[in-house]
Coordinates of C-alpha atoms and ligand atoms in Angstrom, one line a residue:
X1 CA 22.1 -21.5 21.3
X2 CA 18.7 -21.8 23.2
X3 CA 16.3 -24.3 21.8
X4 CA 12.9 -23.8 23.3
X5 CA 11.2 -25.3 20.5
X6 CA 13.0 -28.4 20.4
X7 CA 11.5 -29.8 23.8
X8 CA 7.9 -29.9 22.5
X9 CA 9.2 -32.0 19.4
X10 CA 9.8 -35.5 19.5
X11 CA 12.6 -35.5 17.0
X12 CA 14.7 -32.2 16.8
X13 CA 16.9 -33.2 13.5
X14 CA 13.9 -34.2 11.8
X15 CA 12.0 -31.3 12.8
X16 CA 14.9 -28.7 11.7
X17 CA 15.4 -30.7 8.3
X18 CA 11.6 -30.4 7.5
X19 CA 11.5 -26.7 8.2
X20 CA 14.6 -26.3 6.3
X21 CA 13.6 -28.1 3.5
X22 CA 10.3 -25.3 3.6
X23 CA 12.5 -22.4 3.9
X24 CA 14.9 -23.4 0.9
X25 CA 11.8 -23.9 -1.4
X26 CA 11.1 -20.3 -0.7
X27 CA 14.5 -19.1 -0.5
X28 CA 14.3 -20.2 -5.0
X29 CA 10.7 -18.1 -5.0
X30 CA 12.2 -14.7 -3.5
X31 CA 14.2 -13.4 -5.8
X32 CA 13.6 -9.5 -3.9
X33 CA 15.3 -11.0 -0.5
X34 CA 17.7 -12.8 -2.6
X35 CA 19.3 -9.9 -3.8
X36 CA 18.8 -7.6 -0.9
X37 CA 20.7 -11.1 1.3
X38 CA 23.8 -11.0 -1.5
X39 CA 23.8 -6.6 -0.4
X40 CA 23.8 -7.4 3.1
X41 CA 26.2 -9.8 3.2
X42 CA 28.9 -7.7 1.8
X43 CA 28.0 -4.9 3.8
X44 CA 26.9 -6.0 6.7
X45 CA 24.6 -3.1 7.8
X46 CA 23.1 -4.4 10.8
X47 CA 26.0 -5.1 12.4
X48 CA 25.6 -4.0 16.2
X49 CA 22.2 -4.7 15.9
X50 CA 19.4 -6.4 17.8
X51 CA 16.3 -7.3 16.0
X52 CA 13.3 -8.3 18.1
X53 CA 10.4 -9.9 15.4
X54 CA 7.0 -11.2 16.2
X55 CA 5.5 -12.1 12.9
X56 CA 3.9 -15.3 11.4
X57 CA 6.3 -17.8 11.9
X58 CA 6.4 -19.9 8.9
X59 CA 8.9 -20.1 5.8
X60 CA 8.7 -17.1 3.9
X61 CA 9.0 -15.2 7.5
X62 CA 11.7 -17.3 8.7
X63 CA 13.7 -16.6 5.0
X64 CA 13.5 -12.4 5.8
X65 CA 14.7 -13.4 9.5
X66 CA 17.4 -15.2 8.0
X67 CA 18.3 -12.5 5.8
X68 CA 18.5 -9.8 8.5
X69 CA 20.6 -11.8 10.4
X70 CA 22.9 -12.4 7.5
X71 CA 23.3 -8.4 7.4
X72 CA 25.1 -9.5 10.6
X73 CA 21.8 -8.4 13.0
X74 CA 21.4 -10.4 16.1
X75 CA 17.6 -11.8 15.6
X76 CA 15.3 -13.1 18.4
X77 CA 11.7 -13.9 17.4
X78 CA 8.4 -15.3 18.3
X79 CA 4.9 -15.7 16.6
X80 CA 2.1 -13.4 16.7
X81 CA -0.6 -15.4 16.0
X82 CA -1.6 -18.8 18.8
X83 CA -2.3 -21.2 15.8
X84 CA 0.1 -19.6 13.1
X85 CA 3.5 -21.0 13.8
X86 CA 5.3 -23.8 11.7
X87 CA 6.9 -25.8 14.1
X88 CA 9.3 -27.3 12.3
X89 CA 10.2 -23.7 10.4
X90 CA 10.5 -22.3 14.2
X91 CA 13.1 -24.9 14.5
X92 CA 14.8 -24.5 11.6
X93 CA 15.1 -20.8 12.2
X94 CA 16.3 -21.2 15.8
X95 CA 19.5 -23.2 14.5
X96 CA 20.5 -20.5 11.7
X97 CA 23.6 -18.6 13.1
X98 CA 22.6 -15.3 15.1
X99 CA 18.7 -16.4 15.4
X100 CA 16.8 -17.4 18.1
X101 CA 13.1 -18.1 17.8
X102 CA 10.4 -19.1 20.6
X103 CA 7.7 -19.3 18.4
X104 CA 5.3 -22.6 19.2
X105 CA 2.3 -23.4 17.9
X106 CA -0.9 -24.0 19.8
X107 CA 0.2 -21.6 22.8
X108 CA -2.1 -20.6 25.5
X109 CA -1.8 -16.5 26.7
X110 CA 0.9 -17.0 28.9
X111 CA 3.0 -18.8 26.8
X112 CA 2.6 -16.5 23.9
X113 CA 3.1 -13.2 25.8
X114 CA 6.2 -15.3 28.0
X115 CA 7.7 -15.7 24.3
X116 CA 7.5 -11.7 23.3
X117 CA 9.0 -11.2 26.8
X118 CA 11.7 -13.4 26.0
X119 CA 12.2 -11.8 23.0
X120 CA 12.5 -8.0 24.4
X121 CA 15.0 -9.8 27.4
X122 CA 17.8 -9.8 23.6
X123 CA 16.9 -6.1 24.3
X124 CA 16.0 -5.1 20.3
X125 CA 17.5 -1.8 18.9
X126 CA 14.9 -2.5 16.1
X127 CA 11.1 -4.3 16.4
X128 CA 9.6 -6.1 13.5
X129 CA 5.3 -6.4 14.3
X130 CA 2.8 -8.2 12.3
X131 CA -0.4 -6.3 14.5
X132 CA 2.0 -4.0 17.1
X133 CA 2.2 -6.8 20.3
X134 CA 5.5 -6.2 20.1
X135 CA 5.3 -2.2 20.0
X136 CA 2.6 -2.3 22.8
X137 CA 4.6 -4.8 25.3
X138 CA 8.0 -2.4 24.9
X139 CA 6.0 0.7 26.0
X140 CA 3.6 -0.4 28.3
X141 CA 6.3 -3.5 30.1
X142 CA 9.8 -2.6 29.2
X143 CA 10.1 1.3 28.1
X144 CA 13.5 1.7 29.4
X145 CA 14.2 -0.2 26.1
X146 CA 12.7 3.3 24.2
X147 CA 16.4 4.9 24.7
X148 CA 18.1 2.7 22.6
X149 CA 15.6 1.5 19.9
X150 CA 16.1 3.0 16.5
X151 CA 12.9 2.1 15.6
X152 CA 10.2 -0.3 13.8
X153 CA 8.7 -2.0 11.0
X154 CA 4.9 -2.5 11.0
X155 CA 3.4 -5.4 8.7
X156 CA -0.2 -5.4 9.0
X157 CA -3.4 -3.0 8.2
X158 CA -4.7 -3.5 12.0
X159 CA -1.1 -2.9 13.4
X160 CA -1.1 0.2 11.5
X161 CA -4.3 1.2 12.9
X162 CA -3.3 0.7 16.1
X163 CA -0.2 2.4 15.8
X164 CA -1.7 5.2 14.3
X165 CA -4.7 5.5 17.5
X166 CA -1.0 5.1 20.0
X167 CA 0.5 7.8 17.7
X168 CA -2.8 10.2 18.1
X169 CA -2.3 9.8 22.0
X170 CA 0.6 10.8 22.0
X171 CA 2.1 7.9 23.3
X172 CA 4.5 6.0 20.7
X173 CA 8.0 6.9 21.3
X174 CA 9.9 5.7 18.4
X175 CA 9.4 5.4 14.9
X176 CA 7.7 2.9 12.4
X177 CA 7.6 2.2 9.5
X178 CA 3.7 1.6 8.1
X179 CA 4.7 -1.4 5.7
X180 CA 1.7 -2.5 5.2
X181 CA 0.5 0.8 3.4
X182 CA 3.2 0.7 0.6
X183 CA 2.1 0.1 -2.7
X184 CA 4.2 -3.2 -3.0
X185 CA 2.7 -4.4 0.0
X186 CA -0.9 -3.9 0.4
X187 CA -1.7 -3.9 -3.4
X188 CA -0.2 -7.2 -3.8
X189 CA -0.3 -8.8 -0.4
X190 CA -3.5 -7.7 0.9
X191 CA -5.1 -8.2 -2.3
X192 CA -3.7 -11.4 -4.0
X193 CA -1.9 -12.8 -1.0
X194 CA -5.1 -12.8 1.3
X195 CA -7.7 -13.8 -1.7
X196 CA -5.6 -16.8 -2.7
X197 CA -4.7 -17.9 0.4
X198 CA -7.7 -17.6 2.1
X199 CA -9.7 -19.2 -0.3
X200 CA -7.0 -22.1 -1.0
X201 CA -6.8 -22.9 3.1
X202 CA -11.0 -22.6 3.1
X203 CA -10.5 -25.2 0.2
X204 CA -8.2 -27.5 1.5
X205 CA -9.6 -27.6 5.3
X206 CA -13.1 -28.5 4.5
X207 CA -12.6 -30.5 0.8
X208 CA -15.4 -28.2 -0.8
X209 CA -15.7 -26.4 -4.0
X210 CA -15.9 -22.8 -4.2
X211 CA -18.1 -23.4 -7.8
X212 CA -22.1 -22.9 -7.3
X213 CA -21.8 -21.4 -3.2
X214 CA -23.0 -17.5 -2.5
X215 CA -20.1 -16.5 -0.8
X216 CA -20.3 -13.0 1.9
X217 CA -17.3 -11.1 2.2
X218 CA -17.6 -9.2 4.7
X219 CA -15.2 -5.7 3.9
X220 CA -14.3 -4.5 0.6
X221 CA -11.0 -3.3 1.4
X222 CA -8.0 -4.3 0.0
X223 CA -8.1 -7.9 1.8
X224 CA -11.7 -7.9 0.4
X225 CA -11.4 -7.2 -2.9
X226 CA -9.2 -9.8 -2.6
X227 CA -10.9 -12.5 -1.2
X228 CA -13.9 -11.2 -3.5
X229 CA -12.5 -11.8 -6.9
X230 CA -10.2 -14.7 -6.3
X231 CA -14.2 -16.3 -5.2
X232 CA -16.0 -14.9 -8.2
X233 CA -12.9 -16.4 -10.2
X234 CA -13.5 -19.8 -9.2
X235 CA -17.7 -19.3 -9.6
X236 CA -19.4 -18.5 -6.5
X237 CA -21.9 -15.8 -6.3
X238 CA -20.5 -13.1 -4.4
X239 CA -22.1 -10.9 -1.7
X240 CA -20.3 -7.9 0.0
X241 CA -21.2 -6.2 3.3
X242 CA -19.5 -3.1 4.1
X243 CA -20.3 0.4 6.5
X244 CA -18.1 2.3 4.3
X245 CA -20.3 3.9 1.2
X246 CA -17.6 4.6 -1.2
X247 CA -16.2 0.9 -0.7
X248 CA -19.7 -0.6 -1.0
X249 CA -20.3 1.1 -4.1
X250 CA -17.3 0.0 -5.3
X251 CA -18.1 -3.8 -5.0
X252 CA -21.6 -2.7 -6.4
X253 CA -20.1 -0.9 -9.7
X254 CA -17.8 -4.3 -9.8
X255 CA -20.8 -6.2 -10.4
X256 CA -21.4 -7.9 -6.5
X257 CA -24.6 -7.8 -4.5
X258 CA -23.8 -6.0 -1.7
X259 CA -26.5 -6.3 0.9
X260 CA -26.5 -5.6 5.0
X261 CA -25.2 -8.6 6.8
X262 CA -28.8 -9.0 8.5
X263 CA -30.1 -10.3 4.7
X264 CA -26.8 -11.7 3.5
X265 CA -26.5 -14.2 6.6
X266 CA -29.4 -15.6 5.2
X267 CA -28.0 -16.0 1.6
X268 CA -24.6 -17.3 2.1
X269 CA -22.7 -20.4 2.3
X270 CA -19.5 -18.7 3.2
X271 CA -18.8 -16.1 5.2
X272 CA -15.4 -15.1 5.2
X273 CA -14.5 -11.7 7.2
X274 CA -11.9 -9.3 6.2
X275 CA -13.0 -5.6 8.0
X276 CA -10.0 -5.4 10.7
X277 CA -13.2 -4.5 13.2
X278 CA -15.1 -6.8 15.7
X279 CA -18.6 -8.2 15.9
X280 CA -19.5 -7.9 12.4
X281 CA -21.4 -11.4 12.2
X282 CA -23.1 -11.5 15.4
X283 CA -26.1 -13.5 17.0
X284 CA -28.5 -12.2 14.9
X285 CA -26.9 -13.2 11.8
X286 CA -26.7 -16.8 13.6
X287 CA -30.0 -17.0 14.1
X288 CA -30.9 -16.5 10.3
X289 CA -28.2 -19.1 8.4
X290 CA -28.5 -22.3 6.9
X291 CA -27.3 -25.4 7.9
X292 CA -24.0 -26.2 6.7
X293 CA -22.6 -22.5 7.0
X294 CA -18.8 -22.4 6.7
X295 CA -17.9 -19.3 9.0
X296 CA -14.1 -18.1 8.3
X297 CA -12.2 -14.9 9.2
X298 CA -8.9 -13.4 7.1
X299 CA -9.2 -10.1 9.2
X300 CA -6.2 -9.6 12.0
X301 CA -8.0 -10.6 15.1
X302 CA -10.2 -13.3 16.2
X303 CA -13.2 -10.7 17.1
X304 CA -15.1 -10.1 13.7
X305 CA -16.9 -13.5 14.2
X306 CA -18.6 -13.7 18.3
X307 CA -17.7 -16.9 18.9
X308 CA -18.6 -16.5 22.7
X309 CA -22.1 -16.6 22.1
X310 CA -22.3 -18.9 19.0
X311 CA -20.7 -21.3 22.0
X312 CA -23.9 -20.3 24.3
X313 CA -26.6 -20.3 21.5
X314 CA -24.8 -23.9 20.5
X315 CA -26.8 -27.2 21.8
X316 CA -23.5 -29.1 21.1
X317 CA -20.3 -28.5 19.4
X318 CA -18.0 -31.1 17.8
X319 CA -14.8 -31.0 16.0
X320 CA -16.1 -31.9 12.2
X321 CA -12.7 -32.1 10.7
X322 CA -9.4 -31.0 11.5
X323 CA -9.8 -27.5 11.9
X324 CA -13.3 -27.0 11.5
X325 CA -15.5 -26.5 14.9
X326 CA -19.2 -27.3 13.9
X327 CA -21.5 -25.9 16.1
X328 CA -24.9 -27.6 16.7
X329 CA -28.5 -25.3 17.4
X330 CA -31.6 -26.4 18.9
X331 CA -32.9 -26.5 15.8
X332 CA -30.3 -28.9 14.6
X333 CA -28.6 -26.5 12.1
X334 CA -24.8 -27.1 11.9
X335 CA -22.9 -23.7 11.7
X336 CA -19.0 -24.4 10.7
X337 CA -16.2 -21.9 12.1
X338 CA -12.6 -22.7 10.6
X339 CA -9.6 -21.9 12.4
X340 CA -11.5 -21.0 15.8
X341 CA -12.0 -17.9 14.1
X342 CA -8.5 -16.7 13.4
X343 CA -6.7 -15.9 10.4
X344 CA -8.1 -18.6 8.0
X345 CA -4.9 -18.4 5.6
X346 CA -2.3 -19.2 8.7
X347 CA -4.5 -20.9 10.9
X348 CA -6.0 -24.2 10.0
X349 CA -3.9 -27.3 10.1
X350 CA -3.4 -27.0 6.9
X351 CA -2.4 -23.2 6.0
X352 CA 0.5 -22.3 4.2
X353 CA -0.6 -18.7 4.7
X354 CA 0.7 -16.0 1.3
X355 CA 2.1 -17.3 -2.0
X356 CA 5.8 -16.7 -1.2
X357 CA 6.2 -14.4 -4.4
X358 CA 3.8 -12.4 -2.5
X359 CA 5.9 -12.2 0.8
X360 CA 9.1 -12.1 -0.8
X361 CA 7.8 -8.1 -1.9
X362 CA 6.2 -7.5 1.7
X363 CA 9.7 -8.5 3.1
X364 CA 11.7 -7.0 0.5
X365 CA 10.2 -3.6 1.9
X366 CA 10.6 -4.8 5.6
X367 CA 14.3 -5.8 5.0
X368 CA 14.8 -2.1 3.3
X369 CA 12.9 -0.6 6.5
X370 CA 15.2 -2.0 8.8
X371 CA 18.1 -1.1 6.5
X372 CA 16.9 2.6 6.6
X373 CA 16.4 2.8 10.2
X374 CA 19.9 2.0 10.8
X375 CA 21.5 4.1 8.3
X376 CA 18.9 7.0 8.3
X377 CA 17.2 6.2 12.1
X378 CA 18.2 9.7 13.5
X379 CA 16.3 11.4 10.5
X380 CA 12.2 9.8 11.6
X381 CA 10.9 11.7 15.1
X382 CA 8.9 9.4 17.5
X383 CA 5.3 8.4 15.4
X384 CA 4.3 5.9 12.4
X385 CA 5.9 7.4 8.5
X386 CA 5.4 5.9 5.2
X387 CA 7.5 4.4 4.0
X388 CA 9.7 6.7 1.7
X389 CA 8.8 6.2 -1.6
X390 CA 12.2 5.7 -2.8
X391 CA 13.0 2.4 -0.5
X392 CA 9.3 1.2 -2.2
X393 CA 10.8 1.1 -6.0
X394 CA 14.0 -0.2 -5.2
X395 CA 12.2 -3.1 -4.1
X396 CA 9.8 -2.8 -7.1
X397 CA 12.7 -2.5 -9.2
X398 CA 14.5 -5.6 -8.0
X399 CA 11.2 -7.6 -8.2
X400 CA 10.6 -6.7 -12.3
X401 CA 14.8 -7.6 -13.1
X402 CA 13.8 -10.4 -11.3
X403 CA 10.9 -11.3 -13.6
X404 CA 13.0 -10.1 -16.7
X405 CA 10.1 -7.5 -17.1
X406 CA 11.5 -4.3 -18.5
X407 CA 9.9 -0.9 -19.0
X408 CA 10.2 2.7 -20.3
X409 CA 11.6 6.0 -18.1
X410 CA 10.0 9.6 -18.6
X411 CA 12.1 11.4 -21.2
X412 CA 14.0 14.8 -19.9
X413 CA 10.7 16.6 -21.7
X414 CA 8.2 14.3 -20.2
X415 CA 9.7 14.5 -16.4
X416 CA 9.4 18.5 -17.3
X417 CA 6.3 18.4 -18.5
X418 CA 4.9 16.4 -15.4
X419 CA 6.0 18.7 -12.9
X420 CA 4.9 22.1 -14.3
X421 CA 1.4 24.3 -14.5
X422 CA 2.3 26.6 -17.0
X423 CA 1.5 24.2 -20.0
X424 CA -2.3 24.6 -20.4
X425 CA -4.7 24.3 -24.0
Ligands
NAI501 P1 -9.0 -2.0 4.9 O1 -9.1 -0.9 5.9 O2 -8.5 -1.7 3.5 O3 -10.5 -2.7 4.7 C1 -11.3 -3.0 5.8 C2 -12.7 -2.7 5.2 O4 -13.7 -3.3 6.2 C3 -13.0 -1.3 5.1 O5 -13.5 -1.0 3.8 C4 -14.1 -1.0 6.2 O6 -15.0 0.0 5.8 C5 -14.8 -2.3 6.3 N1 -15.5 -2.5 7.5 C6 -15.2 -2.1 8.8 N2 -16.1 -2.5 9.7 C7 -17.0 -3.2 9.0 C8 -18.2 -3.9 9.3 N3 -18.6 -4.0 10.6 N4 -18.9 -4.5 8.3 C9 -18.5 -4.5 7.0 N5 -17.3 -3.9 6.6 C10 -16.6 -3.3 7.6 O7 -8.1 -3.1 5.5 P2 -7.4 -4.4 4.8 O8 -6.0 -4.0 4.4 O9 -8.3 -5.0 3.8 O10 -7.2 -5.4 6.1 C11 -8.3 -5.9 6.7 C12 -7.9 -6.8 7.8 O11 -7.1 -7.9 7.3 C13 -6.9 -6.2 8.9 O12 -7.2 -6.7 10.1 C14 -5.5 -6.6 8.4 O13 -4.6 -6.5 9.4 C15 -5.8 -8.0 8.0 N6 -4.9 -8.6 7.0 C16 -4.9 -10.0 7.0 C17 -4.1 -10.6 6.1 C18 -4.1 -12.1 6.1 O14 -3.0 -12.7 5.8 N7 -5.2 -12.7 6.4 C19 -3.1 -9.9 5.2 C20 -3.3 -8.4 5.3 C21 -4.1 -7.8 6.1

């Protein structure tokens, strides 16, 4: 087995024991990839097959790689995030029969793209993204790989997106699956998974209590709402900026302020991002803050917060904690960015990024994905499809045995009644 990781660490054993120490705890919290694992193994579905994965590489990630390759898939994976990789999990991983993971954390351009090359060198028959790199390197670097992939599994809303704009061009050539837009992901992960974890990481990196701070979320999208009433839940004021005018009249019916970010820059002591877009706090909104700003982003990419020219309007910069960059003006106001602007829940030191409860669902529908890819593959043309609703409540399904929740079924009548017109007054 290669062993990239290893190198970097001064102790290889103790690395792999730590990271599999992290992966068994969640292994007992996913009860979804638990039972879909004990499916595979007897049937070995993805026999034959070569999974290429660039997602977040920490434990719940590293339990659905495990899983995959346990369905008898050959699995080679990297991070998809600089900052987001578990070192010792990427270990771990690498060691588990039939995986091999280049993921390392703290990796400059090259290194990171050299890893998702390395990666497409197993020469996947299925990709696994969490924000399309992997999609965009096979068809812009490697598309004689196109022939023989069945397909892929997106995680994330901004790899939808961009999957969606590369569909509208007419230039994806194989199918994927838009995870992220099932209701088991995004109403649970985006939601829960990004408000607890944002806030616990914002928490835990700077020592600070949520309790008495205005708090701006920017976005009131699903990662929004989120990180909106996880904040009010622990008492801080909350303001929401947003462009779109349904969505801001939402978080005005819930009971936020929602103001343009020109007037809440001057109101907040966090700022936490969650739009999927770029620029939305800008110089302006520098200009009018107050000292002690913590400046934090959950959205995909490191562009919602310009970082470039809070470095030029900056008379100093200093590293106040571990993972917090404060950033000294002129007028000796201290603005604070966590994470260097990146994904706050995976990024600082100190991120454990989603509950795993919440990731065991998000995987249970990317383990089903990949599962219908092989046996249905022929059935999707070239573009992104939902996923089909059926694969969603199998995993939804699994999730409430799980709990030991159960619930009612439509009666023969009722199923009737549902799907006709004729009954009226
Ligand atoms: P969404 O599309 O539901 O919400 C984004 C919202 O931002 C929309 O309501 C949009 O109108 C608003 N928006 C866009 N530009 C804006 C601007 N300049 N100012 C204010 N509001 C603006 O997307 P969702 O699912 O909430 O995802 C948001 C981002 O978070 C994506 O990049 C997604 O990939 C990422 N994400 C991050 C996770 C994490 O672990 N931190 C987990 C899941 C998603």
């Amino acid at each position: 087995m290669t062993d990239p990781i290893s190198k970097q660490l001064g102790d290889v054993e103790a690395a792999r024991e730590s990271g599999r120490r992290k992966m068994d705890w969640a292994v007992q919290h996913m009860p979804i990839l638990g039972a879909l694992r004990a499916s595979f193994e007897a049937d070995q579905p993805f026999a034959g097959e070569t999974i290429g994965m660039a997602m977040h590489v920490e434990a719940k990630t590293a339990v659905l790689a495990e899983v995959l390759a346990a369905g008898g898939a050959e699995v080679a994976m990297t991070g998809c995030n600089p900052l987001s990789t578990h070192d010792d999990v990427s270990a771990a991983l690498d060691a588990v029969d039939g995986v091999t993971c280049y993921a390392k954390r703290g990796v400059d351009d090259e290194e990171y793209y050299g890893a998702m090359e390395a990666v497409l060198a197993h020469e996947p028959t299925i990709t696994v993204d969490d924000g399309m790199d992997l999609v965009a390197m096979v068809h812009e670097d490697y598309p004689e790989l196109i022939d023989t992939i069945v397909g892929g599994a997106e995680e994330t809303t901004t790899g939808v997106h961009r999957l969606r704009a590369m569909d509208a061009d007419g230039e994806l050539d194989y199918p994927v699956f838009a995870v992220n837009d099932t209701p088991m992901k995004r109403l649970f992960d985006n939601v829960h998974g990004t408000g607890e974890s944002s806030l616990a990481s914002i928490a835990m990196t700077t020592n600070l209590s949520w309790a008495g701070k205005t708090v701006v979320v920017a976005g009131y999208g699903y990662c929004g709402k989120g990180v909106a009433k996880k904040a009010s839940g622990q008492n801080a004021d909350v303001v929401v900026t947003e462009v779109e005018p349904r969505r801001a009249l939402e978080a005005h019916m819930e009971g936020y302020d929602v103001l343009p970010m020109a007037d809440a820059a001057e109101e907040g002591d966090v700022f936490i991002t969650t739009t999927g877009n770029r620029d939305v706090i800008v110089e302006e909104h520098f200009e009018r803050m107050q000292d002690g700003v913590l400046l934090a982003n959950a959205g995909h990419f490191d562009v919602e917060i310009d970082l470039d020219t809070l470095s030029e309007m900056a008379a100093d910069t200093y590293e106040a904690r571990d993972g917090v960059q404060a950033y000294e003006m002129e007028d000796g106001r201290r603005l604070n960015v966590l994470a260097e602007g990146r994904l706050v829940n995976l990024a600082t030191p100190v991120a454990l990024g989603h509950p795993v409860e919440v990731m065991d669902q998000s995987f249970g529908i990317q383990a089903v994905c990949v599962r219908e890819l092989v046996e249905n593959g022929d059935a999707y043309d070239a573009g992104v499809h939902d996923v089909p609703d059926r694969l969603d409540k199998e995993v939804a399904e699994i999730k409430l045995a799980a709990e030991g929740v159960e619930f009612d079924s439509l009666t023969e009548t009722q199923a009737e009644y549902m799907d006709s017109w004729q009954h009226g007054t």
